[in-house]
Amino acid sequence: MTLAGLEQLAVTGCGHVIGTDWDSTPVLKSRKMRKFMGRQDELAVIAAVRAVEAAALPKALGERCGLYLSVGFIPFEGADLAMLVEASSAEGRFSMERFSTTAFRALSPLLTFRCLPNMPAFHVSLNLDVQGPYSVGYPGIGQFYLALEEAASALEDGTIDVALVGGVADQDNVLVQHHFSRIDGPIPASTLSSAAGFLVLERQPDADRRGAAWRARPIACEIRYCPADPFEVCGRHEERTAIRGDSCDVAALGPAGLAVAISTASSGRLTHSVRSRDRFVASSEWEIA
Amino acid sequence: MRHLTKKHRVVVTGMGVVAPIGRSVGELVDSLLSGRTGAGPISTFDPAALPTRIAAEVKWTGDISRDRKMSFASEAARQAVEDAATCGSMPEPEGGLSLGIGLELFSMDDAIAKNAGAELPIERRERLTFLQTPSDLCVSVLAARFALTAPPATHVSACAAGTDAIGGAARMIARGRRRWMLAGGADSMINPLGVAGFCSIGAMSTSNDDPARASRPFDRRRNGFVLGEGAAMLVLERQSDAEARGARIYAEIAGYGTSFDAHGISEPHPDGRGAFQAMSRALADAGVEPSAIDCINAHGTSTPKNDIIETTAIKRLLGERAYRVPVSSTKSMIGHCISAAGAVEAVAAIGCMNAGWVHPTINLDEPDEGCDLDYVAHTARRHEQQYVLSNSFAFGGQNASLVIRRWPSTM
């Protein structure tokens, strides 16, 4: 598989955010919504707004903009988990009686919204008034490649004029860290980073017409898959990124890695290849302005 | 008029389902047409004092993995693939998977054990399911089991995921990007955290004393949805491939449309803008006018907000004709299967369409003000259909609609 109409595609804006030192408040349309947002949601909104600003597009993208997103493993905060455990335990075991009374009363309704995997897409759509089509995939860089594939196809067939393609993962929390500690070749929490990266994709002639400069252009892309039962076969993750032949490491950024690499690259040729634990084998090459 | 960018028509040649009122397509359709409910007291765990203590559970007697949705998905996929092969052949190699899948936050038993210092299990299967089973494992397991070598798509658009999985797969095949796909959805959130989470946002019915009548879409006394669970899978392939191998064709996935409300986290846009856009785009993708639609399988959750807004959007789409088009809610009988809902409802729509019937919306005793369409209350109705529209609208305003066309050989 490759990207439909690849030679016509232009990245006209990129945005990214890494780590935990950021504040989403300045980019939110309504600060009141922040209480509904988990970190993954905030990361996504910051990166998406930055990408749209870089592309010099209005922050009301409307019906002709689609959103194509890959989100990371479901996040859950340690403090929330600790509260649930404490309020649900009796004699060292789970007590449904306590869970349904003490823990339930302490459970914030907002918690439900903060960990739903489709919420980053909601918050991006709300803040940028995206009303077009979407796809929301999970949980890694393989699904980011599929997001690119979907976006390219929608641009080629004229369903949309602008595609927001993003990857986001909150990896600084107990549930994601648990996941990475149990897989074959466990990954220590200290090496994981939370991140979001977004690309604004357009057809080159459309970008030219509105006088938008391209930031990156895809030269080649290939997406393959090698199925194997994860209960039977070890999975390994190998990811390589290089700009002008010098390698840079974005593997710790989960589904955001490629978009962050493009967003941070200086001019030249960027190559990315991945053989992911969930059996995607993908590679792409980008010209960076 | 067909969409110019479509290279292929996409047909359904296999179906499988595991639902609260049926563990095969035939059983599900029979149950739907007789108006059976799957709702009852929760039996898979003790809900103790949770505000909601009812659900529409799958009556599962076979082996089950720790994660119910994986067992449901495997069984539905097995049925669909066997069904597609009844002609003696399977679709060409290079198949793909498109799965709408729900999340499992974590097992509270495991969370407490982990907090007490329990080590990770050594054996891989247990290790990968300890505390929480990552939802993408189901994708990997199915792809391996059925040797699906095209890159799989995992949809996590919550209540719209099952419809997105089918629509997304159909779009890939229609554009020539995949040859054939196993597409559908699987979910079970009937567990302590799942039920508590929905209770905490006030989304579920609390009619614990009368579970059979708790899911009552469009009714004045509706007070939330009943949580369901299950899975449904469809084999989708090019029409030309299906005909070449002599496969039985059930229906065509003729159109697919999606949209964002870009409005409220749990409140649909007050004008039904997003729902209207998704339905309109599905019709445009199918190349048909609203006047072609013979029946609507509604999202119809039985929540106060959804049912009125969906009705508003349908009226905007169909105009005066809206009052003459049957609109029914599968969720009145099977509850809300969340990420599986759209897939189970697509199977329900195809099964009923091919039988020449519309299934009822049960428990609709007194339509709410503003819910004034023909919801096929209580009893199934004989009704020939050429095109059915099937809706799924998610928390967070992600809306998805399918246009399903009856295949001539089924008439």
XYZ file of C-alpha atoms in Angstrom:
700
model
C 0.000 0.000 0.000
C 1.095 3.548 -0.618
C -0.461 7.013 -0.522
C -2.978 7.856 -3.257
C -1.904 10.836 -5.369
C 1.373 11.019 -3.471
C 3.058 13.282 -6.018
C 0.321 15.885 -5.520
C 0.540 16.018 -1.732
C 2.062 18.875 0.222
C 2.477 19.352 3.953
C 1.777 23.040 4.455
C 1.953 23.126 8.226
C 3.353 21.070 11.079
C 2.923 21.290 14.817
C 4.196 19.232 17.697
C 4.536 19.127 21.449
C 6.669 16.793 23.555
C 6.817 16.047 27.244
C 4.834 17.529 30.077
C 5.969 21.148 30.196
C 3.228 22.941 28.321
C 0.012 24.840 28.856
C -2.977 24.242 26.623
C -4.993 27.177 27.948
C -3.847 29.784 25.402
C -4.933 27.659 22.434
C -8.322 26.553 23.762
C -11.435 28.102 22.301
C -13.135 27.745 25.684
C -11.079 27.429 28.853
C -14.074 25.841 30.559
C -13.511 22.735 28.457
C -10.137 22.086 30.044
C -11.715 20.206 32.944
C -12.968 17.597 30.466
C -9.540 17.091 28.937
C -7.003 14.420 29.669
C -3.361 15.042 28.845
C -3.717 13.197 25.551
C -6.513 15.571 24.570
C -4.498 18.644 25.484
C -1.420 17.430 23.617
C -3.506 16.827 20.500
C -5.112 20.255 20.575
C -1.816 22.091 21.076
C -0.105 20.290 18.192
C -3.096 20.609 15.871
C -3.494 24.332 16.509
C 0.231 24.874 15.928
C 0.042 22.983 12.632
C -2.951 24.999 11.445
C -1.255 28.251 12.447
C 1.895 27.206 10.593
C -0.190 26.482 7.506
C -1.737 29.960 7.772
C -5.226 28.473 7.695
C -8.159 29.938 9.624
C -9.018 28.252 12.920
C -12.459 27.386 11.632
C -11.748 24.650 9.124
C -15.340 23.599 8.446
C -16.772 20.873 6.257
C -13.921 20.587 3.773
C -11.380 19.541 6.395
C -10.969 15.948 7.550
C -9.247 14.705 10.692
C -7.176 11.513 10.618
C -5.706 10.515 13.928
C -3.814 7.720 15.623
C -4.052 7.749 19.408
C -1.837 5.907 21.870
C -2.619 3.296 24.485
C -5.428 4.265 26.824
C -4.044 6.521 29.545
C -5.023 6.535 33.207
C -3.482 8.626 35.949
C -1.818 7.025 38.961
C -3.702 9.180 41.455
C -7.063 8.154 40.011
C -6.074 4.495 40.097
C -4.843 4.802 43.668
C -8.138 6.348 44.702
C -10.117 3.543 43.068
C -7.952 0.859 44.647
C -8.115 2.431 48.096
C -11.861 2.981 47.964
C -12.622 -0.489 46.588
C -10.454 -2.699 48.771
C -11.539 -4.741 51.737
C -9.076 -7.060 53.439
C -6.721 -6.782 50.503
C -9.282 -7.832 47.923
C -11.649 -6.101 45.558
C -14.990 -5.419 47.170
C -17.826 -4.688 44.785
C -19.800 -3.411 47.737
C -17.171 -0.751 48.449
C -16.592 -0.067 44.751
C -20.275 0.572 44.159
C -20.582 2.889 47.142
C -17.365 4.520 48.382
C -15.409 4.427 45.115
C -18.393 5.278 42.949
C -19.173 8.348 45.034
C -15.561 9.492 44.696
C -15.449 8.782 40.954
C -15.407 11.990 38.963
C -17.684 11.880 35.913
C -14.933 13.743 34.112
C -12.690 10.699 34.399
C -14.795 8.853 31.830
C -14.302 11.587 29.275
C -10.593 11.944 29.976
C -9.660 8.423 28.988
C -11.938 7.745 26.016
C -9.755 7.227 22.936
C -11.962 9.308 20.649
C -11.747 12.404 22.842
C -8.563 13.855 21.288
C -10.459 13.913 17.990
C -13.433 15.595 19.651
C -11.332 18.329 21.252
C -9.427 19.037 18.030
C -12.694 19.216 16.096
C -14.177 21.560 18.679
C -11.223 23.933 18.805
C -10.704 24.069 15.048
C -14.335 23.623 14.011
C -13.527 20.552 11.923
C -16.805 19.266 10.461
C -15.489 16.970 7.743
C -14.845 13.241 7.736
C -12.591 11.458 10.214
C -10.846 8.277 11.162
C -9.519 7.522 14.631
C -7.080 4.618 14.891
C -5.174 2.981 17.739
C -2.530 2.543 19.162
C 0.758 3.081 17.312
C 2.777 4.365 14.412
C 1.276 1.739 12.075
C -2.110 3.347 12.490
C -0.516 6.755 11.863
C 0.544 5.441 8.463
C -3.047 4.317 7.884
C -4.219 7.796 8.870
C -1.913 9.173 6.178
C -3.323 6.656 3.705
C -6.907 7.685 4.505
C -6.119 11.384 4.298
C -4.319 11.037 0.970
C -7.234 9.075 -0.469
C -9.781 11.675 0.673
C -7.687 14.469 -0.835
C -7.240 12.592 -4.082
C -10.922 11.870 -4.560
C -11.896 15.433 -3.663
C -13.871 14.591 -0.535
C -11.865 17.204 1.352
C -9.480 20.080 0.639
C -7.476 19.965 3.861
C -6.454 17.003 6.001
C -5.251 17.216 9.576
C -3.185 14.091 10.171
C -1.996 13.485 13.685
C -0.518 11.106 16.186
C -0.821 11.568 19.933
C 0.083 9.562 23.020
C 0.084 10.358 26.723
C 2.732 7.915 27.930
C 3.435 9.463 31.312
C 0.802 7.518 33.231
C 0.360 4.271 35.055
C -1.651 2.273 32.515
C 0.616 2.980 29.540
C 3.725 2.368 31.604
C 2.251 -0.930 32.789
C 1.717 -1.906 29.165
C 5.270 -1.161 28.137
C 6.654 -2.986 31.149
C 4.914 -6.278 30.269
C 5.657 -6.600 26.556
C 8.494 -8.637 25.129
C 11.552 -6.461 25.429
C 10.007 -4.276 28.134
C 10.486 -0.527 27.867
C 11.273 1.426 31.050
C 8.946 4.302 31.848
C 11.874 6.718 31.873
C 12.416 6.241 28.143
C 8.819 6.965 27.115
C 7.694 10.462 26.192
C 4.267 11.960 25.798
C 3.928 13.695 22.462
C 1.647 14.871 19.708
C 2.459 15.729 16.130
C 0.159 17.046 13.430
C 0.570 17.641 9.714
C -1.650 19.779 7.504
C -1.898 17.990 4.168
C -3.210 19.629 1.020
C -3.138 19.047 -2.704
C -0.165 20.994 -4.043
C -2.213 22.975 -6.599
C -4.595 24.095 -3.839
C -1.693 25.169 -1.664
C -0.198 27.059 -4.604
C -3.498 28.810 -5.280
C -3.707 30.160 -1.747
C -0.021 31.059 -1.756
C 0.930 28.575 0.934
C 4.499 27.363 0.966
C 5.071 23.667 1.397
C 6.925 22.516 4.461
C 7.360 18.893 3.409
C 6.435 16.614 0.530
C 6.176 12.842 0.503
C 8.473 11.193 -2.016
C 7.738 7.565 -1.240
C 5.614 5.589 1.165
C 5.001 1.912 1.674
C 2.759 0.243 4.254
C 2.793 -3.514 4.754
C 1.708 -5.930 7.445
C 2.894 -9.346 8.614
C 0.232 -10.976 10.775
C 1.250 -13.107 13.754
C -0.568 -14.151 16.909
C 0.801 -11.931 19.711
C 0.051 -14.630 22.276
C 2.359 -16.994 20.435
C 5.070 -14.885 18.842
C 7.361 -12.265 20.330
C 6.999 -8.785 18.899
C 9.840 -6.308 18.559
C 9.751 -2.649 17.700
C 12.430 -1.249 15.386
C 12.102 2.304 14.171
C 14.660 4.420 12.322
C 14.463 8.046 11.347
C 17.161 10.003 9.566
C 17.466 13.482 8.142
C 20.152 13.983 5.515
C 21.529 10.627 6.591
C 21.900 11.578 10.278
C 19.717 9.477 12.503
C 17.333 10.911 15.049
C 15.282 8.926 17.521
C 11.519 9.376 17.708
C 10.611 5.791 18.600
C 9.720 6.817 22.167
C 6.955 9.092 20.885
C 4.577 6.315 19.806
C 2.122 7.277 17.054
C 3.402 10.868 17.085
C 6.943 9.951 16.023
C 6.848 10.550 12.281
C 4.835 13.767 12.485
C 7.210 15.105 15.139
C 10.206 14.152 12.996
C 8.787 16.059 10.037
C 7.842 18.992 12.231
C 11.311 19.296 13.730
C 13.410 18.486 10.653
C 15.542 21.066 8.936
C 15.772 21.086 5.146
C 16.831 17.951 3.343
C 15.552 14.450 2.900
C 13.928 12.639 5.808
C 13.557 8.894 5.875
C 11.492 6.892 8.320
C 11.093 3.153 8.620
C 9.401 1.030 11.218
C 8.795 -2.613 11.976
C 6.344 -2.282 14.816
C 5.477 -4.646 17.595
C 1.956 -4.868 16.170
C 3.386 -6.142 12.864
C 3.297 -3.093 10.636
C 6.236 -2.734 8.275
C 6.169 0.806 6.933
C 8.567 3.295 5.471
C 8.412 6.743 3.974
C 10.662 9.381 2.504
C 9.983 13.109 2.714
C 11.496 16.193 1.169
C 11.734 18.920 3.807
C 11.767 22.563 2.749
C -25.308 8.289 -10.442
C -22.297 6.596 -8.885
C -19.443 8.307 -7.137
C -16.829 8.938 -9.825
C -13.885 7.925 -7.677
C -15.275 4.502 -6.895
C -13.617 1.804 -8.912
C -15.579 -1.078 -7.459
C -18.949 -1.843 -5.971
C -18.565 -3.408 -2.539
C -20.746 -6.315 -1.553
C -21.363 -8.314 1.610
C -20.746 -12.021 1.123
C -20.484 -13.241 4.698
C -21.958 -12.267 8.048
C -21.479 -13.368 11.631
C -22.878 -12.073 14.875
C -22.823 -12.593 18.620
C -25.538 -10.500 20.233
C -27.624 -10.516 23.397
C -30.595 -12.040 21.524
C -28.836 -14.208 19.014
C -25.575 -16.003 18.384
C -26.126 -16.361 14.659
C -27.550 -14.063 12.010
C -30.701 -16.146 11.677
C -31.309 -16.247 15.410
C -30.736 -12.507 15.749
C -33.142 -11.642 12.937
C -35.820 -13.986 14.277
C -35.472 -12.443 17.729
C -35.611 -8.906 16.377
C -38.705 -9.580 14.307
C -40.453 -11.107 17.294
C -39.546 -8.116 19.463
C -37.510 -10.009 22.057
C -35.458 -8.094 24.571
C -31.990 -9.085 25.708
C -32.037 -6.932 28.812
C -31.992 -8.365 32.301
C -30.188 -8.125 35.622
C -26.403 -8.102 35.278
C -25.118 -11.616 35.889
C -21.467 -11.450 34.850
C -20.542 -9.617 38.039
C -22.340 -8.408 41.137
C -23.228 -4.759 40.505
C -23.992 -4.336 44.208
C -25.204 -0.781 44.784
C -24.340 0.767 41.417
C -27.214 2.944 40.179
C -27.607 0.702 37.113
C -27.761 -3.036 37.699
C -29.167 -4.180 34.359
C -27.658 -4.825 30.941
C -28.213 -6.778 27.746
C -25.676 -9.559 28.108
C -24.634 -12.170 25.599
C -25.661 -15.593 26.867
C -22.295 -17.204 26.337
C -21.784 -20.834 27.255
C -18.493 -21.572 25.506
C -14.961 -20.866 26.547
C -14.221 -17.246 27.119
C -10.974 -15.365 27.336
C -10.486 -12.789 30.087
C -11.616 -10.199 27.607
C -15.168 -11.008 26.509
C -15.051 -8.883 23.383
C -12.175 -10.949 22.002
C -14.211 -14.131 22.328
C -17.207 -12.452 20.710
C -15.093 -11.091 17.857
C -13.464 -14.451 17.177
C -16.809 -16.216 17.009
C -18.427 -13.571 14.787
C -15.409 -13.631 12.477
C -15.513 -17.427 12.275
C -19.172 -17.327 11.290
C -18.604 -14.616 8.686
C -15.651 -16.328 7.040
C -17.413 -19.711 6.957
C -20.504 -18.020 5.560
C -18.488 -16.357 2.810
C -16.964 -19.702 1.898
C -20.210 -21.646 1.541
C -19.832 -21.426 -2.238
C -16.653 -23.467 -1.916
C -14.072 -20.708 -2.173
C -12.784 -17.777 -0.205
C -11.974 -14.315 -1.536
C -8.522 -13.806 -3.023
C -5.496 -13.515 -0.716
C -4.419 -10.080 0.506
C -7.455 -9.641 2.700
C -7.523 -7.004 5.399
C -9.225 -6.370 8.715
C -11.163 -3.319 9.822
C -12.300 -3.546 13.422
C -14.199 -1.187 15.668
C -13.090 -2.101 19.136
C -13.933 -0.959 22.607
C -11.618 -0.162 25.452
C -11.150 -2.098 28.612
C -9.778 0.206 31.253
C -8.614 -2.416 33.693
C -9.683 -5.237 35.946
C -10.189 -3.969 39.480
C -9.120 -7.350 40.900
C -5.815 -7.042 39.043
C -5.425 -3.390 40.019
C -5.692 -4.306 43.685
C -3.332 -7.241 43.253
C -0.826 -5.006 41.463
C -1.100 -2.410 44.199
C -0.352 -5.139 46.734
C 2.860 -5.911 44.871
C 1.855 -8.790 42.600
C 4.469 -9.546 39.942
C 3.595 -9.707 36.286
C 2.696 -13.252 35.222
C 5.484 -15.055 33.400
C 3.381 -16.756 30.737
C 2.840 -14.416 27.761
C -0.931 -14.841 27.432
C -1.536 -13.984 31.086
C 1.023 -11.194 31.023
C -0.687 -9.545 28.073
C -4.073 -9.674 29.763
C -3.004 -8.814 33.311
C -4.637 -5.596 34.549
C -5.808 -4.672 31.073
C -5.977 -6.299 27.653
C -4.845 -3.825 25.018
C -7.671 -3.584 22.525
C -5.385 -3.962 19.513
C -4.578 -7.539 20.582
C -7.937 -8.547 19.156
C -6.916 -7.128 15.776
C -3.629 -9.004 15.807
C -5.272 -12.269 16.834
C -7.945 -12.091 14.114
C -5.474 -11.042 11.413
C -3.228 -13.972 12.285
C -6.063 -16.477 12.540
C -7.493 -15.605 9.130
C -4.141 -14.761 7.461
C -5.209 -11.210 6.684
C -2.066 -9.680 5.262
C -3.215 -6.197 4.264
C -2.541 -3.535 6.937
C -5.421 -3.645 9.445
C -7.427 -0.631 10.571
C -8.394 -0.315 14.244
C -11.266 2.106 14.815
C -11.762 3.613 18.270
C -14.462 6.159 17.540
C -16.527 4.813 20.455
C -20.226 4.362 19.608
C -19.537 4.979 15.901
C -16.615 2.529 15.665
C -18.534 -0.448 14.262
C -20.055 1.633 11.500
C -16.704 3.293 10.820
C -15.039 -0.095 10.527
C -17.538 -1.261 7.893
C -17.671 2.048 6.051
C -13.914 2.514 6.132
C -13.365 -0.992 4.791
C -15.925 -0.479 2.042
C -14.238 2.760 1.056
C -10.842 1.062 0.854
C -12.225 -1.669 -1.398
C -14.248 0.738 -3.540
C -11.160 2.889 -4.159
C -9.099 -0.173 -5.056
C -6.888 0.049 -1.969
C -7.884 -3.354 -0.583
C -9.179 -6.476 -2.310
C -11.442 -7.778 0.423
C -11.879 -7.172 4.121
C -13.271 -8.674 7.268
C -14.994 -5.701 8.881
C -17.052 -5.164 11.998
C -17.007 -4.335 15.665
C -16.670 -5.957 19.069
C -17.209 -4.655 22.553
C -18.123 -5.484 26.103
C -18.133 -2.822 28.763
C -20.310 -4.842 31.114
C -17.720 -4.837 33.872
C -17.448 -2.819 37.096
C -15.500 0.103 35.647
C -17.461 0.190 32.388
C -20.838 0.278 34.111
C -19.639 2.699 36.805
C -18.162 5.021 34.182
C -21.411 5.267 32.239
C -23.379 5.595 35.493
C -21.167 8.479 36.577
C -22.097 10.506 33.506
C -25.770 9.647 33.872
C -26.011 7.991 30.485
C -27.657 4.717 31.451
C -31.171 3.715 32.387
C -31.735 3.073 36.068
C -34.974 1.159 35.566
C -33.550 -1.795 37.453
C -36.941 -3.182 38.434
C -38.108 -3.561 34.865
C -35.098 -4.331 32.660
C -37.177 -5.613 29.738
C -38.766 -2.188 29.402
C -35.740 -0.055 30.282
C -34.523 0.596 26.731
C -37.305 2.665 25.190
C -35.973 4.817 22.358
C -38.125 7.799 21.381
C -40.506 7.174 24.302
C -41.456 9.960 26.687
C -40.297 7.954 29.713
C -36.887 6.964 28.378
C -34.133 7.619 30.887
C -30.912 6.423 29.315
C -29.504 3.485 27.416
C -29.151 -0.117 28.481
C -25.596 -1.334 28.046
C -25.234 -4.202 25.589
C -22.299 -6.247 24.342
C -21.414 -8.395 21.378
C -19.730 -8.463 18.013
C -20.584 -8.603 14.351
C -18.329 -9.180 11.380
C -18.940 -8.911 7.659
C -16.924 -10.148 4.706
C -16.763 -7.328 2.177
C -15.365 -7.741 -1.312
C -15.533 -6.400 -4.818
C -18.695 -7.292 -6.654
C -16.649 -8.643 -9.560
C -14.641 -10.923 -7.271
C -17.746 -12.159 -5.485
C -19.500 -12.974 -8.738
C -16.420 -14.619 -10.202
C -16.197 -17.061 -7.311
C -19.938 -17.638 -7.199
C -20.422 -16.187 -3.736
C -23.848 -15.452 -2.328
C -24.288 -11.685 -2.106
C -26.356 -10.349 0.786
C -26.204 -6.626 0.109
C -24.089 -3.767 -1.172
C -22.407 -1.240 1.095
C -23.352 1.572 -1.233
C -22.377 4.643 0.754
C -20.580 5.830 3.867
C -20.453 9.265 5.425
C -18.896 10.714 8.556
C -18.827 14.084 10.262
C -17.963 15.919 13.442
C -20.539 17.871 15.398
C -17.679 20.080 16.665
C -20.091 21.044 19.408
C -20.484 19.338 22.795
C -18.712 16.489 24.536
C -21.948 14.640 25.283
C -24.498 16.947 23.685
C -25.311 16.590 20.017
C -25.490 19.774 17.977
C -28.970 21.190 18.702
C -29.907 21.286 15.012
C -28.591 17.789 14.396
C -26.015 19.319 12.087
C -23.430 16.565 12.379
C -25.977 13.770 12.091
C -27.453 15.418 9.009
C -24.012 15.845 7.456
C -23.082 12.183 8.019
C -26.345 10.944 6.503
C -26.095 13.378 3.576
C -22.525 12.335 2.850
C -23.449 8.663 2.944
C -26.210 9.327 0.423
C -23.866 11.333 -1.798
C -21.296 8.562 -1.595
C -23.968 6.071 -2.660
C -25.067 8.380 -5.446
C -28.707 8.337 -4.346
C -31.176 11.016 -3.334
C -32.889 11.047 0.075
C -36.052 9.919 -1.691
C -34.431 6.530 -2.314
C -34.230 5.657 1.377
C -36.896 3.131 2.367
C -36.013 2.603 5.997
C -33.668 3.895 8.704
C -31.925 1.835 11.346
C -31.587 4.615 13.892
C -28.835 5.180 16.403
C -31.855 5.386 18.752
C -30.130 5.061 22.108
C -33.039 5.781 24.446
C -31.178 8.768 25.882
C -33.097 12.014 26.269
C -30.710 13.970 24.042
C -29.971 11.622 21.158
C -33.452 10.562 20.148
C -34.874 14.037 19.645
C -31.823 15.336 17.799
C -31.662 12.278 15.549
C -35.343 12.791 14.741
C -34.634 16.442 13.897
C -31.784 15.464 11.585
C -33.882 12.806 9.824
C -36.633 15.351 9.206
C -34.111 17.748 7.732
C -32.761 15.002 5.495
C -36.040 13.558 4.249
C -38.365 16.554 4.501
C -42.083 15.754 4.561
C -41.280 12.197 3.515
C -39.665 11.610 6.927
C -43.102 10.855 8.371
C -43.619 7.981 5.936
C -40.234 6.246 6.241
C -39.990 3.569 8.957
C -37.321 4.369 11.550
C -36.513 1.661 14.072
C -34.060 1.169 16.897
C -32.273 -2.153 17.317
C -31.027 -0.871 20.688
C -34.567 -1.150 22.060
C -33.917 -4.911 22.114
C -30.162 -5.457 22.360
C -29.130 -2.329 24.245
C -26.161 -0.219 23.243
C -23.247 -2.413 22.231
C -20.962 0.690 22.035
C -18.101 -0.057 19.604
C -19.933 -3.115 18.273
C -23.272 -1.335 17.909
C -22.930 -0.167 14.312
C -21.764 -3.562 13.122
C -24.482 -5.540 14.900
C -27.055 -3.067 13.616
C -25.742 -3.342 10.061
C -26.219 -7.119 10.250
C -29.694 -6.548 11.695
C -30.544 -4.135 8.899
C -29.339 -6.478 6.159
C -31.045 -9.516 7.675
C -34.377 -7.744 8.083
C -34.131 -6.072 4.666
C -33.564 -9.386 2.936
C -36.469 -10.899 4.848
C -38.679 -8.042 3.665
C -39.407 -6.807 7.174
C -38.613 -3.881 9.435
C -38.004 -4.873 13.026
C -39.883 -2.975 15.714
C -38.809 -0.399 18.265
C -40.069 -2.052 21.409
C -41.257 -0.276 24.561
C -42.387 2.764 22.611
C -45.651 3.334 24.423
C -45.904 7.081 24.280
C -43.677 8.930 21.812
C -41.923 11.937 23.273
C -42.829 15.401 22.130
C -40.607 16.019 19.136
C -40.283 12.304 18.405
C -43.078 12.167 15.870
C -41.828 9.854 13.126
C -42.931 6.326 12.307
C -40.753 4.306 14.682
C -42.478 0.953 14.017
C -43.617 0.685 17.613
C -43.901 -2.737 19.266
C -44.464 -4.964 16.239
C -42.425 -5.839 13.152
C -43.819 -4.719 9.843
C -43.725 -6.192 6.360
C -41.920 -3.606 4.238
C -39.889 -4.113 1.080
C -36.675 -2.098 1.077
C -34.174 -1.200 -1.578
C -32.003 1.192 0.447
C -31.537 1.314 4.219
C -29.699 4.038 6.107
C -27.942 2.931 9.303
C -26.772 5.543 11.826
C -24.207 5.589 14.631
C -23.442 8.749 16.597
C -20.706 8.806 19.244
C -19.948 10.756 22.392
C -17.760 13.587 21.234
C -19.865 14.210 18.148
C -18.392 11.670 15.759
C -21.196 10.665 13.405
C -21.230 7.837 10.891
C -23.871 6.567 8.480
C -24.044 3.709 6.013
C -26.272 3.325 2.976
C -26.976 -0.369 2.468
C -28.524 -1.516 -0.794
C -30.469 -4.712 -1.211
C -28.860 -6.995 -3.770
C -31.168 -7.978 -6.636
C -30.612 -11.715 -6.204
C -32.011 -11.543 -2.666
C -35.390 -10.236 -3.840
